[in-house]
PDB file of N, CA and C in Angstrom:
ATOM      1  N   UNK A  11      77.794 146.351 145.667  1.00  0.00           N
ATOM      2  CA  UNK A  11      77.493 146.096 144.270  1.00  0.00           C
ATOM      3  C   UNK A  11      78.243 144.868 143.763  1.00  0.00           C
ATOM      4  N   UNK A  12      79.581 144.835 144.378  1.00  0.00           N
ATOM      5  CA  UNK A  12      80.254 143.584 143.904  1.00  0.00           C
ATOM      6  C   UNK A  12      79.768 142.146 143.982  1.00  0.00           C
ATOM      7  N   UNK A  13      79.139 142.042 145.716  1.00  0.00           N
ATOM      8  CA  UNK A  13      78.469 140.944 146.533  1.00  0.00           C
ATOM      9  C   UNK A  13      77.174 140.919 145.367  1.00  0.00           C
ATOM     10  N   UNK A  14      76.386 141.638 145.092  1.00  0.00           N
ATOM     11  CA  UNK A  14      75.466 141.469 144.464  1.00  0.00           C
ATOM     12  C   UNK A  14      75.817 140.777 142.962  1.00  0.00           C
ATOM     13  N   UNK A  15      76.492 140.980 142.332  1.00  0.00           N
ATOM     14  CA  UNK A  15      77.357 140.022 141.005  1.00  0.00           C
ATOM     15  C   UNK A  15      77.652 138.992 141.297  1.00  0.00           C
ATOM     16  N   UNK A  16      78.849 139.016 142.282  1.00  0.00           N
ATOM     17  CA  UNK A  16      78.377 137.430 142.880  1.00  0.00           C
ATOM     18  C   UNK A  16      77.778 136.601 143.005  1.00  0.00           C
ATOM     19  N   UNK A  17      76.621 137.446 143.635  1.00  0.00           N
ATOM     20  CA  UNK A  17      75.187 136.440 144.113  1.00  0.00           C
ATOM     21  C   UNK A  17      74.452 136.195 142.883  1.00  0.00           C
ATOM     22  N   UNK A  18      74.722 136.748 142.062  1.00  0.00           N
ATOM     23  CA  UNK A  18      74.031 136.716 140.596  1.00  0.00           C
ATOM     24  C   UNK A  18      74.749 135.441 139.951  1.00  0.00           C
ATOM     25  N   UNK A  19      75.903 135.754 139.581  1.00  0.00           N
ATOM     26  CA  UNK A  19      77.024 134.486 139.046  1.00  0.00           C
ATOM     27  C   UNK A  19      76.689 133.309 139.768  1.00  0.00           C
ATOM     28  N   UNK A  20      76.519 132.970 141.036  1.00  0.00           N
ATOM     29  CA  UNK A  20      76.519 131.711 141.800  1.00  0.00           C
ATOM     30  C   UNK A  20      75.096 131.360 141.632  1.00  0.00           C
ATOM     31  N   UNK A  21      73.760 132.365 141.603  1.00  0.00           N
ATOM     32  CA  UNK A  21      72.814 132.029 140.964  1.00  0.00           C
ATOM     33  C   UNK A  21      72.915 131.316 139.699  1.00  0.00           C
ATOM     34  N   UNK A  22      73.374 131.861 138.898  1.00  0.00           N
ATOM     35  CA  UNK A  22      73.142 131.494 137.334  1.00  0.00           C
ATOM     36  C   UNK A  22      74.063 130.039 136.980  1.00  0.00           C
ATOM     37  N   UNK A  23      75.264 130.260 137.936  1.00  0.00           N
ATOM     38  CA  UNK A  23      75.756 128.541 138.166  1.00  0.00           C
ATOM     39  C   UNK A  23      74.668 127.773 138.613  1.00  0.00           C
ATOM     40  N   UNK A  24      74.448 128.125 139.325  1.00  0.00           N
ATOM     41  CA  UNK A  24      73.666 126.903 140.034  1.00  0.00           C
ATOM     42  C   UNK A  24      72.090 126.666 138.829  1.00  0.00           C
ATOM     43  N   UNK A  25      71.531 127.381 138.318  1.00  0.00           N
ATOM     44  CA  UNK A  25      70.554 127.221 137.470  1.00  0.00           C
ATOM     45  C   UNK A  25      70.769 126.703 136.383  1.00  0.00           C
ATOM     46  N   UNK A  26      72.145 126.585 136.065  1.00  0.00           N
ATOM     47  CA  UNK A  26      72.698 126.295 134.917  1.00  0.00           C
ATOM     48  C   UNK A  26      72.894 124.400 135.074  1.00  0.00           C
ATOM     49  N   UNK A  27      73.372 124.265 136.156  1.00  0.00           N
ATOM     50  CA  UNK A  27      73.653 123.043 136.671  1.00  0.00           C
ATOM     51  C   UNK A  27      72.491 122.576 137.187  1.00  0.00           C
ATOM     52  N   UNK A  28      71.360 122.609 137.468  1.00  0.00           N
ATOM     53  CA  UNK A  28      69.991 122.084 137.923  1.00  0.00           C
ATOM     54  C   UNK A  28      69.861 121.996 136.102  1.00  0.00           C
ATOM     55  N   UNK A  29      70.184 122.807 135.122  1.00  0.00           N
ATOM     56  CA  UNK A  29      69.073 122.121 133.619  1.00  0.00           C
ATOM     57  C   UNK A  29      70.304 121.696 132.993  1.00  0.00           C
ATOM     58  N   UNK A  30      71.525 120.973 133.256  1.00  0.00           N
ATOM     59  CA  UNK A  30      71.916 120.282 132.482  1.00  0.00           C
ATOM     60  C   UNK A  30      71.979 118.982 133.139  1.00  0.00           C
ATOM     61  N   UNK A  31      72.133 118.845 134.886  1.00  0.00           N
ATOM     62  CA  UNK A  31      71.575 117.953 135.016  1.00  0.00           C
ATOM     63  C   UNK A  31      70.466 117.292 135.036  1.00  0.00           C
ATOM     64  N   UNK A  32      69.058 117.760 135.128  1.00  0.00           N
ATOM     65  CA  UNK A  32      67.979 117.588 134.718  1.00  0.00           C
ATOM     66  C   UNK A  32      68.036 116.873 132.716  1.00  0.00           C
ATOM     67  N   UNK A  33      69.214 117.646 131.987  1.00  0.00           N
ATOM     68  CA  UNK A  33      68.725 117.078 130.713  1.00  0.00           C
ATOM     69  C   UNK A  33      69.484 115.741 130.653  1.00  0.00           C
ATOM     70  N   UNK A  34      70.910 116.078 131.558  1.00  0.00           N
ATOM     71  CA  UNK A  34      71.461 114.438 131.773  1.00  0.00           C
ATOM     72  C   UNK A  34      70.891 113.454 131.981  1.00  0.00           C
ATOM     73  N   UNK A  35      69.913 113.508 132.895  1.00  0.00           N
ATOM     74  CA  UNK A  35      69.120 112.321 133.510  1.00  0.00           C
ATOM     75  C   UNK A  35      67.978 111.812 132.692  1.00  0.00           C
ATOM     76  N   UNK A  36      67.372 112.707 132.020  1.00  0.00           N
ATOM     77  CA  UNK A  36      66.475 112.504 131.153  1.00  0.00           C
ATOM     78  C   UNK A  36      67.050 111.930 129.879  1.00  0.00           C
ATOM     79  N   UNK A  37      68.426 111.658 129.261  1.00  0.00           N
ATOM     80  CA  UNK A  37      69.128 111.076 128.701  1.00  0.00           C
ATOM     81  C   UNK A  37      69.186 109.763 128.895  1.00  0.00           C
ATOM     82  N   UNK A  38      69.793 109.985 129.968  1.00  0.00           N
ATOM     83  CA  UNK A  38      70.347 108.628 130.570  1.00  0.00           C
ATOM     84  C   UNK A  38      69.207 107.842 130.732  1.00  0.00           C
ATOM     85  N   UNK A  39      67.973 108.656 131.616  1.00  0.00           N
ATOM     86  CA  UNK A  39      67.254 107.488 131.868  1.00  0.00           C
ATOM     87  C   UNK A  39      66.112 106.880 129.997  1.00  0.00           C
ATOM     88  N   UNK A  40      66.507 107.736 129.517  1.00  0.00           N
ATOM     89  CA  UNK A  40      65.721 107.454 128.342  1.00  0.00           C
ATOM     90  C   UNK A  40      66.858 106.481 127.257  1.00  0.00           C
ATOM     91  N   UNK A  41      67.908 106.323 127.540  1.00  0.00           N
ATOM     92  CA  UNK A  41      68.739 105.809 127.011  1.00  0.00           C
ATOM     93  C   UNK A  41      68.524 103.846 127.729  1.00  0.00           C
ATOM     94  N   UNK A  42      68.808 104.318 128.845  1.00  0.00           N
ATOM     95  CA  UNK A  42      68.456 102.917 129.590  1.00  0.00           C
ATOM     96  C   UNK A  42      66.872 102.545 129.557  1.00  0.00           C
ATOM     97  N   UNK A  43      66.224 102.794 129.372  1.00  0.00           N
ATOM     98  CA  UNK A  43      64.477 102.875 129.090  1.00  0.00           C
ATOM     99  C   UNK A  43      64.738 101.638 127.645  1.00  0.00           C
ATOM    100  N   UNK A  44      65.260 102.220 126.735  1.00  0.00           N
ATOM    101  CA  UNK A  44      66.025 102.005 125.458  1.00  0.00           C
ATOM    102  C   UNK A  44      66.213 100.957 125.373  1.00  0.00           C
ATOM    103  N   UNK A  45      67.851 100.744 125.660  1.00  0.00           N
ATOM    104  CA  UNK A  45      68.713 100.147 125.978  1.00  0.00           C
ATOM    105  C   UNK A  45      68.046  98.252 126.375  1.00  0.00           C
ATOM    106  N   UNK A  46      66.791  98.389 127.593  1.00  0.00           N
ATOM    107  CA  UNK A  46      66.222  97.208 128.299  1.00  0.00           C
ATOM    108  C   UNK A  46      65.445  96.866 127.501  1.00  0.00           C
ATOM    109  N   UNK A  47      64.971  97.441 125.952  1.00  0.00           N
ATOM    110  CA  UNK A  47      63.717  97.056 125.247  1.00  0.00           C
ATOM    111  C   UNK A  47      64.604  96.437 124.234  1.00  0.00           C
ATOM    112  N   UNK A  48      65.923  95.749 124.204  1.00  0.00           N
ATOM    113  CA  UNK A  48      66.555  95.343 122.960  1.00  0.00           C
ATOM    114  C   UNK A  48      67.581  94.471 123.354  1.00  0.00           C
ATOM    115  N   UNK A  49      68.103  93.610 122.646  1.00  0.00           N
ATOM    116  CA  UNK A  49      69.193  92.728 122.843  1.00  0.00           C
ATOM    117  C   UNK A  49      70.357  93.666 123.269  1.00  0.00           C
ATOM    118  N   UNK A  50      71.273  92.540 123.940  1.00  0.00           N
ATOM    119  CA  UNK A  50      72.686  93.482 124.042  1.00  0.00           C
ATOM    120  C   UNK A  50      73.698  93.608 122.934  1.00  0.00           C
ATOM    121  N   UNK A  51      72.946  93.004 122.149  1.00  0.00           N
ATOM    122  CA  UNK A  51      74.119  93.048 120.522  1.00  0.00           C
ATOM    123  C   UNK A  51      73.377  94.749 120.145  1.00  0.00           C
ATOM    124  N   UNK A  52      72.227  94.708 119.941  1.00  0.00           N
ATOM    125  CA  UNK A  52      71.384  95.612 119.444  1.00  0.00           C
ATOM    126  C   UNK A  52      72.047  96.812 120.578  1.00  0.00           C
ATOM    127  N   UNK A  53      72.352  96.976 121.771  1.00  0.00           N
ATOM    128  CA  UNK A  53      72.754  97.854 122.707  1.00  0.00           C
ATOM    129  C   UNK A  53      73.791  98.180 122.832  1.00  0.00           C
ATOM    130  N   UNK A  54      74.884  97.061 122.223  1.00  0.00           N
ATOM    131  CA  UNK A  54      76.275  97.529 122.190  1.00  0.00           C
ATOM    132  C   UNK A  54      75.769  98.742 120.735  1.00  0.00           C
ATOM    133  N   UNK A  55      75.683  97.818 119.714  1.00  0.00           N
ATOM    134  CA  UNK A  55      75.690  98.684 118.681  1.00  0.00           C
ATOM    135  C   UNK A  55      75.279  99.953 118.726  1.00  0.00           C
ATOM    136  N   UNK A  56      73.959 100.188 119.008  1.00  0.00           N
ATOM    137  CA  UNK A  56      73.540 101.458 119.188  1.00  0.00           C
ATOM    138  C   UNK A  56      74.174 102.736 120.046  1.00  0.00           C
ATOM    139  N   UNK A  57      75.044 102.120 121.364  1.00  0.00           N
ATOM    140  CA  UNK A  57      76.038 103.184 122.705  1.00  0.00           C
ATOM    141  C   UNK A  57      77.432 103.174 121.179  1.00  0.00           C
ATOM    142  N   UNK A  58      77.605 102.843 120.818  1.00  0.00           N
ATOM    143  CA  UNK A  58      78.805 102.907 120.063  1.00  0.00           C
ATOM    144  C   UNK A  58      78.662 103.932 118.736  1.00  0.00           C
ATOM    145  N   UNK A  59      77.288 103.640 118.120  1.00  0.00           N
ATOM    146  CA  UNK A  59      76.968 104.701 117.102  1.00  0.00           C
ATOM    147  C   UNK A  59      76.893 106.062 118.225  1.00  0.00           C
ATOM    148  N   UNK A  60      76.306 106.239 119.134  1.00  0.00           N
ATOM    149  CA  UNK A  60      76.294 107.505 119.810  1.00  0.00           C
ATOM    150  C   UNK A  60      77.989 108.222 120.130  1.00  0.00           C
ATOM    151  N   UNK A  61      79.032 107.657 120.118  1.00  0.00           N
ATOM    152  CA  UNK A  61      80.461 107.911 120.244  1.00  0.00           C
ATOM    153  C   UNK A  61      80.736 108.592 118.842  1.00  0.00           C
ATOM    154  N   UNK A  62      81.065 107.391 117.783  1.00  0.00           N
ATOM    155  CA  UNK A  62      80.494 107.390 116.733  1.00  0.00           C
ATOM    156  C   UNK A  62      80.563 108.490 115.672  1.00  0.00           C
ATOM    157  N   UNK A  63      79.225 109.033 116.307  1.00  0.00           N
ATOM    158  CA  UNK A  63      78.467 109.966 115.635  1.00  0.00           C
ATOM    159  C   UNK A  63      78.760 111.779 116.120  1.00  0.00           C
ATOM    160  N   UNK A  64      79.632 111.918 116.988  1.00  0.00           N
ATOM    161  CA  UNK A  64      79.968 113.235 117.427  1.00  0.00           C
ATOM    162  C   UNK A  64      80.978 113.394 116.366  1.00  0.00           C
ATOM    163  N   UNK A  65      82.394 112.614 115.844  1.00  0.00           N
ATOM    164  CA  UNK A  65      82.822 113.273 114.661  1.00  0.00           C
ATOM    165  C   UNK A  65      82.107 114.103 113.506  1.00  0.00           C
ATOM    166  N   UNK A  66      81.195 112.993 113.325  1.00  0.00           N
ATOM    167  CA  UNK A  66      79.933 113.191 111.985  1.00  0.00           C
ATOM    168  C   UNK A  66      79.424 114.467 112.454  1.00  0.00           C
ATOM    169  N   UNK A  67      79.237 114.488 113.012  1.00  0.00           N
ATOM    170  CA  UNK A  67      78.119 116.034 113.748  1.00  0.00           C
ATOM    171  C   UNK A  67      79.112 116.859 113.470  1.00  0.00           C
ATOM    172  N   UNK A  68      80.178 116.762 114.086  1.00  0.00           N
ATOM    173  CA  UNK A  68      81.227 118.118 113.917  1.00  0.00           C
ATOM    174  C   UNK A  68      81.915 118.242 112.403  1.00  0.00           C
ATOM    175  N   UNK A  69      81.723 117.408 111.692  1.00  0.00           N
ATOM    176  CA  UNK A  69      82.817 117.245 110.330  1.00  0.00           C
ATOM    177  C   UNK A  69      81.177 118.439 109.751  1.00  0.00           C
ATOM    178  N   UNK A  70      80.121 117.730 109.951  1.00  0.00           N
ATOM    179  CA  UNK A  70      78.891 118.256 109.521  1.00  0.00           C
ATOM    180  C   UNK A  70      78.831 119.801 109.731  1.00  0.00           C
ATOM    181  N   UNK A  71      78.916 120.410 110.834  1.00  0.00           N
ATOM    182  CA  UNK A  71      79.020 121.648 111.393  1.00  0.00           C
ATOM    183  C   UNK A  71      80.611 122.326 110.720  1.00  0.00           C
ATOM    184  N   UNK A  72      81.299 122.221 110.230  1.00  0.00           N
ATOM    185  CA  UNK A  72      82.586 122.625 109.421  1.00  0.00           C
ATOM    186  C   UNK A  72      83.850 122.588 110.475  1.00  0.00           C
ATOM    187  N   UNK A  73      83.587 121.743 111.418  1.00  0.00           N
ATOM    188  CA  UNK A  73      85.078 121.857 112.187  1.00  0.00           C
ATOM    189  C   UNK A  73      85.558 120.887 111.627  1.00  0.00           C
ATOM    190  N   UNK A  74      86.988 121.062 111.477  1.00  0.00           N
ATOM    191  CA  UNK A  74      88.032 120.118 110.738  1.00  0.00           C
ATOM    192  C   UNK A  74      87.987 119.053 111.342  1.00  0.00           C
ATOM    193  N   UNK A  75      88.306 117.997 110.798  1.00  0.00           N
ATOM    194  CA  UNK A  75      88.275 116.153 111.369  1.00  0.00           C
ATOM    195  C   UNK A  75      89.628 115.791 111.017  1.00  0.00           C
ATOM    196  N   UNK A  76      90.355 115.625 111.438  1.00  0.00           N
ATOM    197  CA  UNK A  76      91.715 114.803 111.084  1.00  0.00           C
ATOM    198  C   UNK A  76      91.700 113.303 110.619  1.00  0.00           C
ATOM    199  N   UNK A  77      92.058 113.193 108.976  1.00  0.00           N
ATOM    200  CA  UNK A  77      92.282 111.857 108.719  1.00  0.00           C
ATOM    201  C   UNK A  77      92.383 110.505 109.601  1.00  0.00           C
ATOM    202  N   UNK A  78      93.258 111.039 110.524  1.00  0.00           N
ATOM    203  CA  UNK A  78      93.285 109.428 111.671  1.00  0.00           C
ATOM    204  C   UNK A  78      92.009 109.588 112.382  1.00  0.00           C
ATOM    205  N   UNK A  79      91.423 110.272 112.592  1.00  0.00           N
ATOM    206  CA  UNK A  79      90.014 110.299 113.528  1.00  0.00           C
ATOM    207  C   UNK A  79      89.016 109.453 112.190  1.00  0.00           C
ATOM    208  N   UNK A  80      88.909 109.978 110.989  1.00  0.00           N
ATOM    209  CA  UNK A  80      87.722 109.297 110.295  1.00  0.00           C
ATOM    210  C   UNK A  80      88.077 107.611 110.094  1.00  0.00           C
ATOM    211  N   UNK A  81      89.467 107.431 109.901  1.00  0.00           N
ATOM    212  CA  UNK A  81      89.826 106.445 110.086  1.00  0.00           C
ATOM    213  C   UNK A  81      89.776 105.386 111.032  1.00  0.00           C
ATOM    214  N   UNK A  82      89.500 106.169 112.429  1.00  0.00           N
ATOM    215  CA  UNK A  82      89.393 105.318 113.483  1.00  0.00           C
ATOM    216  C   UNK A  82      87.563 105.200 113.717  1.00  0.00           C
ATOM    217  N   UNK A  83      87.360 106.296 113.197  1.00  0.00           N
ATOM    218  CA  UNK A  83      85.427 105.938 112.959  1.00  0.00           C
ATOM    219  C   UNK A  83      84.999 104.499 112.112  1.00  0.00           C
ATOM    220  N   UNK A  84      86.222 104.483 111.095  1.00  0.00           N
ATOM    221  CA  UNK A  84      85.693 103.814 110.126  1.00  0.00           C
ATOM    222  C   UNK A  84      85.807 102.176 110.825  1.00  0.00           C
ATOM    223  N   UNK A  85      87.132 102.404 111.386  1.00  0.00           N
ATOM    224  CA  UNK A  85      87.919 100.944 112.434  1.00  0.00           C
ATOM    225  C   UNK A  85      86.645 100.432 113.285  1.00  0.00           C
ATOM    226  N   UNK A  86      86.064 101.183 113.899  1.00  0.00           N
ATOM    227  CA  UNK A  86      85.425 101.356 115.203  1.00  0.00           C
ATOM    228  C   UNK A  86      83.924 100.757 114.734  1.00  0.00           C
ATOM    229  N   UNK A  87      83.819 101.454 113.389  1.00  0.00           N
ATOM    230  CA  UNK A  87      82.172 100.883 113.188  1.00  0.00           C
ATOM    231  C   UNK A  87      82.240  99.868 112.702  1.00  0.00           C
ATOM    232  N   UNK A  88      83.243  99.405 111.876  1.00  0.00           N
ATOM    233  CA  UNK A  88      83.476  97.764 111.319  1.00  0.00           C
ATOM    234  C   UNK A  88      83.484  97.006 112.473  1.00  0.00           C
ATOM    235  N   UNK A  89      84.147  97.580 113.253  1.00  0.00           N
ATOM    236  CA  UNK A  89      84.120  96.256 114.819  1.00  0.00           C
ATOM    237  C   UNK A  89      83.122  96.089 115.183  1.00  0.00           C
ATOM    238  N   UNK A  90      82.336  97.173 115.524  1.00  0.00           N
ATOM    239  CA  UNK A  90      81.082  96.903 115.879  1.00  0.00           C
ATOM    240  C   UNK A  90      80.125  95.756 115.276  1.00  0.00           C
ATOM    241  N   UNK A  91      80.248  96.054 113.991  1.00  0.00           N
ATOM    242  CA  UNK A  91      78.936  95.720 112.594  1.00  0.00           C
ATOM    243  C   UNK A  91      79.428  94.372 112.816  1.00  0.00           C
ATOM    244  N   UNK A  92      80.945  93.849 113.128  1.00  0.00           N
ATOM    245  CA  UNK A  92      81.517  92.511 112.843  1.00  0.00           C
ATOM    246  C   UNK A  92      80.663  91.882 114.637  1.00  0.00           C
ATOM    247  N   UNK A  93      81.000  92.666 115.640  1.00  0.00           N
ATOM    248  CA  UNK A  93      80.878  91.993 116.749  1.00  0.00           C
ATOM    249  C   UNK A  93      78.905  91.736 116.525  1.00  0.00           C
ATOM    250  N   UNK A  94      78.358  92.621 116.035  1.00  0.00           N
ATOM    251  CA  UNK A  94      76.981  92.180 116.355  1.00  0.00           C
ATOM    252  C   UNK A  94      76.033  91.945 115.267  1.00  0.00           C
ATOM    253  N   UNK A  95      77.080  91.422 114.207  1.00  0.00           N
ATOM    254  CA  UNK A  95      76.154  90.400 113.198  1.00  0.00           C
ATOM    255  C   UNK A  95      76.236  89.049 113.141  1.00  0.00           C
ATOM    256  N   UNK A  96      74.965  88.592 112.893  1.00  0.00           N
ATOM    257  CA  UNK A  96      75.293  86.835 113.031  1.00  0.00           C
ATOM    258  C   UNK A  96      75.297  86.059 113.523  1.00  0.00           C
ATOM    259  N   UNK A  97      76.176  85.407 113.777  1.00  0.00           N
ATOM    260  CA  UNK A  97      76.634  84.332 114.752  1.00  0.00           C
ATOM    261  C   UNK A  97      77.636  84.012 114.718  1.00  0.00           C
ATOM    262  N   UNK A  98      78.678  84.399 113.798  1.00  0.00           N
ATOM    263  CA  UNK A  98      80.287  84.787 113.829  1.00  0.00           C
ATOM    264  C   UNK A  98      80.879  85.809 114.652  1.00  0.00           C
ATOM    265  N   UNK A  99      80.288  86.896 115.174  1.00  0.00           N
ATOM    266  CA  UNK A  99      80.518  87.698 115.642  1.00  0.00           C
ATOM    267  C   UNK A  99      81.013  87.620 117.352  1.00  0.00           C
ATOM    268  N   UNK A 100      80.783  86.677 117.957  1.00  0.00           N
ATOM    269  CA  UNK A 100      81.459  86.437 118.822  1.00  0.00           C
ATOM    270  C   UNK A 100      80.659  87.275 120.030  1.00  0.00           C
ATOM    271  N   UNK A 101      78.881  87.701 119.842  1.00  0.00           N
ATOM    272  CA  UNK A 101      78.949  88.709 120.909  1.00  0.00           C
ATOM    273  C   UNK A 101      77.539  87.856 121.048  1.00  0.00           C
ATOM    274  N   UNK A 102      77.138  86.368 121.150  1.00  0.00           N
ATOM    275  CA  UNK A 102      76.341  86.069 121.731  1.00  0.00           C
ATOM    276  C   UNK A 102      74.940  86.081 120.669  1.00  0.00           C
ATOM    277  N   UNK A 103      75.252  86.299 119.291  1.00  0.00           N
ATOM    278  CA  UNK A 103      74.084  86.682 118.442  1.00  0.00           C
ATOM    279  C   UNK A 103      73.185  85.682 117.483  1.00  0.00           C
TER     280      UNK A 103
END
């Protein structure tokens, strides 16, 4: 009966890991699909909002955010907005 739990658990690992890698890839490759249809100013910006945007999601959902974290969101997206506007920006634009 024990062997049989086992075989169940190592099942359900393994099924578990076939659909999150399956949703990884379908990410990724839809991200890079993406990614090749746009400038690399337009590509930095956008991989950086995806970082980004997991505080926002969680401040959204009621888990606490610590002041230096929104702060460093705030750091993080100004760099961005600075590196890929223009032609001051220094990122080729």
């Amino acid at each position: 009966e024990e062997e049989e739990e086992e075989e169940k658990n190592i099942s359900s690992f393994l099924e578990g890991g076939v659909e999150l890698g399956l949703w990884k890839f379908l990410g990724c490759t839809a991200n890079l699909y993406g990614l090749s249809l746009t400038t690399a100013n337009h590509g930095a910006f956008l991989i950086q909002l995806t970082t980004l945007i997991v505080p926002l999601a969680q401040g959204i959902r009621g888990v606490p955010i610590p002041r230096r974290i929104w702060i460093s969101v705030l750091l993080a997206l100004t760099g961005v907005l600075l590196f890929t506007s223009g032609d001051g920006g220094g990122g080729g634009g």
